[in-house]
Amino acid sequence: MPTLGLLHLQTPDQLKQRDQPPPPSAPKAPSQLVAHIQSAWQRNKRAREQIDRRLLNCLRRRKGVYADSELREFQEQGCATGLFMPLSATKSRAAAAWIRDILMPAADRAWALEPSTLPDLPPPQRRQLLLRAARQARQQMIAAGQPQDPRQFREQVAGQARELESRLRQDERKEAQRRAARMADRIADLMDEGGYDAALDEFIEDFSTYPAAILKGPYTRRQRRLQWLGGATPAVSEGHGLAWKRISPFDCYPAPHARSPQERDFIERLRLTESELYAMIGIPGNSEWDIRQVLQGARGGGLRHWLWTDAERNRLEGDSSYDWLTRDDLTDGLHYWGAVPGRLLLDWGYDAAEVDDPDRPYEIDAILVGEHLIRCVVNDDPLGQRPYHKACYEAIPGAFWGRAIPEMCEPHEDLCNASARALVSNLGIASGPQVYMEVDRLADGEAITQMHPWKIWQFKSDPNAAQRAPIGFFQPGSNAQELLAVFENFERRADDATGIPRYAYGNDRVGGAGETASGLSMLLNAAAKGLRRGIANIDTQVISRTVTQAFNWVMLYVDEPGLKGDCAVVPRGTAALLIKDQAQQRRQQALAATANPVDLGIIGQRGRAALLRQYFEGLELRVDDIMPSEEELAARERQEPSLLEPSVAPAPFPFVGEG
């Protein structure tokens, strides 16, 4: 800095730099933790090379295109290169539509919350119940005006206690069911706000296409909401909510020999925008210094050029703007989930109070961009679960990746395509006559590549004076019927291989039992057995786990006592497939069977209303607009008591707190 006496001279840039706030201090270089994540990435990426080829093969078959190597081979053979008969695409679309109809019903949910079994009464509550029963028995004895035998009195007290306990458990069960219903509504509301339906729709598309489909969630994210204060004044609020999204199988890298995303190391490849990166500043566990380094130009990390599948994947998915010279504004990152020794966390900057044992494995959630670790937190899930859930159409025991519908259809589709290419070539050859001629007898300048009606051919005389025609025609035979028979044979075999018959997606060529409505229903029920296993995988591996994690989040972080209660998640996808049509017919039969005064006197208005509610729900109607509420039915019953009800209602029993 130049000086002149006591006067300090500074340039404009130095003044600007002086006035700026000091940059945030850089944390300790996370070399060991970064090296650990990079080593896991290289290992998982090498282990997935064969899977990458399978994923591209499934995507090509779903799009109905050939690989470049196959096209070159067809060109050398002179086949119809652009002809592809997409059997697997048809099967995948039919399976996806079938699964959506079951797992995404219009007026219902594919899951339910059921209260857990009520525990035994604690000793203090049981003593109060016995005292209440003894008082009632004593009052009955006094009302009768004669003393009872002590043994008979004890039996009467025990009977009163059993009756009170039964009524108590019934009331507790009803309250637990009401709490479970309120909890289910709250979880459904969180799912609507977090994009669960859109994520599940894309997940089902992957499920019917790839060897595995992955759904991420629930995970917390910062959300901005527009609220209307007083009904007219807009106000933007920020908060944290749950979210779900589909993860492409191309972006998932499980560890070798892992059977699910919950085992060993699991890495998700991220493509982050600058807005997404900036929004990560200020979140606990994120490194602001590393995020700003990435935003200032250290983006990319070179991951784009490490993945050889990107070019063909983008071409098949319709992103024609990408090539190896194009530089986009997305930042590649690795979202790492796995266990690391505590000493790596201590080296990164964790306090010794948070990491008590340097040799203990800690389950972490970390994001690496290039050499910058922009996030590293210990997984706060109570059970250490990760927000990733995987399901396969046909699971392979002990393997992460299963078998996809295009892979099950592959040999039959290849034979159908070979038959179709041969059929096109044969039809082209047999469409007209073939010509042969003696070229040396053609007149000079005669064109042999052009033939049209009334053409005059000019020939020279035969120098050998042979009695041979200078030009001849013959008609090649057509093998169209044989080739069509081969095509149809393997098309039918594809139905058996995939478990998705043609009549499941509207093909009218059924025949046999399928010519009647009941016969077709039986065939569809039998065909559903192949799909049932895949839906069962979604039920147990995805639906049940995502809803359970959302339930745990509400129990831990939502302060609403009216929702709290011990519940179990019951997925209903497979059950819906089994009984959806049959149950509706049985409801209709039950309504017809109980439409008489005797049965109505037994089941009452509430029982009849329960049957009607289930029947209208099966028709996907708005039940609340048709049926009266429980309170209205209770009021009607009080005004018009049933003949079977006792004339004197039993007294209430709020015995808790009584002496």
PDB file of C-alpha atoms in Angstrom, residues 42-160:
ATOM      1  CA  GLN A  42     -16.339 -45.384  -7.386  1.00  0.00           C
ATOM      2  CA  ARG A  43     -17.128 -48.802  -5.914  1.00  0.00           C
ATOM      3  CA  ASN A  44     -20.900 -48.495  -6.378  1.00  0.00           C
ATOM      4  CA  LYS A  45     -20.481 -47.095  -9.887  1.00  0.00           C
ATOM      5  CA  ARG A  46     -18.265 -49.998 -10.999  1.00  0.00           C
ATOM      6  CA  ALA A  47     -20.677 -52.509  -9.501  1.00  0.00           C
ATOM      7  CA  ARG A  48     -23.539 -51.058 -11.530  1.00  0.00           C
ATOM      8  CA  GLU A  49     -22.007 -51.207 -15.015  1.00  0.00           C
ATOM      9  CA  GLN A  50     -23.957 -54.305 -16.007  1.00  0.00           C
ATOM     10  CA  ILE A  51     -27.130 -52.828 -14.533  1.00  0.00           C
ATOM     11  CA  ASP A  52     -26.630 -49.709 -16.678  1.00  0.00           C
ATOM     12  CA  ARG A  53     -26.829 -51.864 -19.804  1.00  0.00           C
ATOM     13  CA  ARG A  54     -30.003 -53.487 -18.515  1.00  0.00           C
ATOM     14  CA  LEU A  55     -31.565 -50.105 -17.742  1.00  0.00           C
ATOM     15  CA  LEU A  56     -30.781 -48.792 -21.216  1.00  0.00           C
ATOM     16  CA  ASN A  57     -32.139 -51.989 -22.753  1.00  0.00           C
ATOM     17  CA  CYS A  58     -35.412 -51.607 -20.835  1.00  0.00           C
ATOM     18  CA  LEU A  59     -35.700 -47.945 -21.802  1.00  0.00           C
ATOM     19  CA  ARG A  60     -35.066 -48.738 -25.476  1.00  0.00           C
ATOM     20  CA  ARG A  61     -37.714 -51.442 -25.455  1.00  0.00           C
ATOM     21  CA  ARG A  62     -40.188 -49.144 -23.730  1.00  0.00           C
ATOM     22  CA  LYS A  63     -39.524 -46.485 -26.385  1.00  0.00           C
ATOM     23  CA  GLY A  64     -39.622 -49.033 -29.203  1.00  0.00           C
ATOM     24  CA  VAL A  65     -36.161 -48.403 -30.696  1.00  0.00           C
ATOM     25  CA  TYR A  66     -33.112 -50.525 -31.472  1.00  0.00           C
ATOM     26  CA  ALA A  67     -29.572 -50.084 -30.234  1.00  0.00           C
ATOM     27  CA  ASP A  68     -27.099 -48.582 -32.708  1.00  0.00           C
ATOM     28  CA  SER A  69     -25.217 -51.886 -32.978  1.00  0.00           C
ATOM     29  CA  GLU A  70     -28.429 -53.697 -33.938  1.00  0.00           C
ATOM     30  CA  LEU A  71     -29.289 -51.070 -36.551  1.00  0.00           C
ATOM     31  CA  ARG A  72     -25.885 -51.466 -38.179  1.00  0.00           C
ATOM     32  CA  GLU A  73     -26.356 -55.235 -38.262  1.00  0.00           C
ATOM     33  CA  PHE A  74     -29.784 -54.891 -39.872  1.00  0.00           C
ATOM     34  CA  GLN A  75     -28.404 -52.523 -42.487  1.00  0.00           C
ATOM     35  CA  GLU A  76     -25.737 -55.042 -43.414  1.00  0.00           C
ATOM     36  CA  GLN A  77     -28.413 -57.721 -43.771  1.00  0.00           C
ATOM     37  CA  GLY A  78     -30.681 -55.467 -45.814  1.00  0.00           C
ATOM     38  CA  CYS A  79     -33.561 -55.696 -43.314  1.00  0.00           C
ATOM     39  CA  ALA A  80     -36.203 -53.108 -42.504  1.00  0.00           C
ATOM     40  CA  THR A  81     -34.185 -51.158 -39.945  1.00  0.00           C
ATOM     41  CA  GLY A  82     -36.899 -48.906 -38.509  1.00  0.00           C
ATOM     42  CA  LEU A  83     -39.493 -51.604 -37.832  1.00  0.00           C
ATOM     43  CA  PHE A  84     -40.006 -52.362 -34.124  1.00  0.00           C
ATOM     44  CA  MET A  85     -43.053 -54.171 -32.745  1.00  0.00           C
ATOM     45  CA  PRO A  86     -43.280 -52.815 -29.159  1.00  0.00           C
ATOM     46  CA  LEU A  87     -44.749 -55.770 -27.280  1.00  0.00           C
ATOM     47  CA  SER A  88     -43.009 -54.883 -24.018  1.00  0.00           C
ATOM     48  CA  ALA A  89     -44.164 -51.259 -24.271  1.00  0.00           C
ATOM     49  CA  THR A  90     -47.762 -52.430 -24.608  1.00  0.00           C
ATOM     50  CA  LYS A  91     -47.393 -54.775 -21.636  1.00  0.00           C
ATOM     51  CA  SER A  92     -45.728 -52.069 -19.535  1.00  0.00           C
ATOM     52  CA  ARG A  93     -48.445 -49.521 -20.303  1.00  0.00           C
ATOM     53  CA  ALA A  94     -51.153 -52.054 -19.455  1.00  0.00           C
ATOM     54  CA  ALA A  95     -49.449 -52.980 -16.174  1.00  0.00           C
ATOM     55  CA  ALA A  96     -49.000 -49.311 -15.228  1.00  0.00           C
ATOM     56  CA  ALA A  97     -52.666 -48.552 -15.937  1.00  0.00           C
ATOM     57  CA  TRP A  98     -53.769 -51.607 -13.969  1.00  0.00           C
ATOM     58  CA  ILE A  99     -51.583 -50.703 -10.982  1.00  0.00           C
ATOM     59  CA  ARG A 100     -52.722 -47.049 -10.998  1.00  0.00           C
ATOM     60  CA  ASP A 101     -56.339 -48.179 -10.921  1.00  0.00           C
ATOM     61  CA  ILE A 102     -55.594 -50.183  -7.756  1.00  0.00           C
ATOM     62  CA  LEU A 103     -53.087 -47.998  -5.883  1.00  0.00           C
ATOM     63  CA  MET A 104     -54.504 -44.597  -6.846  1.00  0.00           C
ATOM     64  CA  PRO A 105     -58.309 -44.944  -6.555  1.00  0.00           C
ATOM     65  CA  ALA A 106     -60.305 -41.812  -7.221  1.00  0.00           C
ATOM     66  CA  ALA A 107     -62.261 -41.734  -3.955  1.00  0.00           C
ATOM     67  CA  ASP A 108     -60.187 -43.877  -1.625  1.00  0.00           C
ATOM     68  CA  ARG A 109     -56.666 -44.521  -0.376  1.00  0.00           C
ATOM     69  CA  ALA A 110     -54.386 -47.473  -0.971  1.00  0.00           C
ATOM     70  CA  TRP A 111     -53.664 -47.622   2.758  1.00  0.00           C
ATOM     71  CA  ALA A 112     -55.430 -47.299   6.081  1.00  0.00           C
ATOM     72  CA  LEU A 113     -54.543 -46.757   9.735  1.00  0.00           C
ATOM     73  CA  GLU A 114     -55.818 -49.300  12.224  1.00  0.00           C
ATOM     74  CA  PRO A 115     -55.550 -48.832  16.007  1.00  0.00           C
ATOM     75  CA  SER A 116     -53.271 -51.299  17.703  1.00  0.00           C
ATOM     76  CA  THR A 117     -54.712 -53.920  20.050  1.00  0.00           C
ATOM     77  CA  LEU A 118     -55.804 -52.319  23.303  1.00  0.00           C
ATOM     78  CA  PRO A 119     -53.581 -53.361  26.247  1.00  0.00           C
ATOM     79  CA  ASP A 120     -54.805 -54.812  29.530  1.00  0.00           C
ATOM     80  CA  LEU A 121     -56.159 -52.385  32.099  1.00  0.00           C
ATOM     81  CA  PRO A 122     -53.588 -51.131  34.595  1.00  0.00           C
ATOM     82  CA  PRO A 123     -54.081 -52.246  38.267  1.00  0.00           C
ATOM     83  CA  PRO A 124     -55.326 -48.832  39.555  1.00  0.00           C
ATOM     84  CA  GLN A 125     -57.950 -48.622  36.828  1.00  0.00           C
ATOM     85  CA  ARG A 126     -58.978 -52.235  37.437  1.00  0.00           C
ATOM     86  CA  ARG A 127     -59.446 -51.502  41.184  1.00  0.00           C
ATOM     87  CA  GLN A 128     -61.657 -48.535  40.371  1.00  0.00           C
ATOM     88  CA  LEU A 129     -63.664 -50.739  38.039  1.00  0.00           C
ATOM     89  CA  LEU A 130     -64.186 -53.344  40.804  1.00  0.00           C
ATOM     90  CA  LEU A 131     -65.264 -50.654  43.286  1.00  0.00           C
ATOM     91  CA  ARG A 132     -67.752 -49.347  40.745  1.00  0.00           C
ATOM     92  CA  ALA A 133     -69.121 -52.848  40.188  1.00  0.00           C
ATOM     93  CA  ALA A 134     -69.411 -53.446  43.974  1.00  0.00           C
ATOM     94  CA  ARG A 135     -71.384 -50.237  44.458  1.00  0.00           C
ATOM     95  CA  GLN A 136     -73.790 -51.147  41.673  1.00  0.00           C
ATOM     96  CA  ALA A 137     -74.271 -54.657  43.083  1.00  0.00           C
ATOM     97  CA  ARG A 138     -74.911 -53.234  46.564  1.00  0.00           C
ATOM     98  CA  GLN A 139     -77.461 -50.782  45.208  1.00  0.00           C
ATOM     99  CA  GLN A 140     -79.252 -53.619  43.414  1.00  0.00           C
ATOM    100  CA  MET A 141     -79.249 -55.671  46.631  1.00  0.00           C
ATOM    101  CA  ILE A 142     -80.713 -52.741  48.611  1.00  0.00           C
ATOM    102  CA  ALA A 143     -83.336 -52.155  45.924  1.00  0.00           C
ATOM    103  CA  ALA A 144     -84.328 -55.820  46.111  1.00  0.00           C
ATOM    104  CA  GLY A 145     -84.869 -55.468  49.894  1.00  0.00           C
ATOM    105  CA  GLN A 146     -83.239 -58.774  50.865  1.00  0.00           C
ATOM    106  CA  PRO A 147     -79.653 -59.764  51.642  1.00  0.00           C
ATOM    107  CA  GLN A 148     -77.708 -62.021  49.280  1.00  0.00           C
ATOM    108  CA  ASP A 149     -75.376 -64.898  49.884  1.00  0.00           C
ATOM    109  CA  PRO A 150     -71.707 -63.671  49.965  1.00  0.00           C
ATOM    110  CA  ARG A 151     -70.785 -66.080  47.191  1.00  0.00           C
ATOM    111  CA  GLN A 152     -73.667 -64.917  45.035  1.00  0.00           C
ATOM    112  CA  PHE A 153     -72.748 -61.296  45.798  1.00  0.00           C
ATOM    113  CA  ARG A 154     -69.137 -61.875  44.632  1.00  0.00           C
ATOM    114  CA  GLU A 155     -70.356 -63.493  41.421  1.00  0.00           C
ATOM    115  CA  GLN A 156     -72.644 -60.540  40.803  1.00  0.00           C
ATOM    116  CA  VAL A 157     -69.758 -58.091  41.377  1.00  0.00           C
ATOM    117  CA  ALA A 158     -67.541 -60.058  38.962  1.00  0.00           C
ATOM    118  CA  GLY A 159     -70.269 -60.028  36.319  1.00  0.00           C
ATOM    119  CA  GLN A 160     -70.789 -56.282  36.747  1.00  0.00           C
TER     120      GLN A 160
END
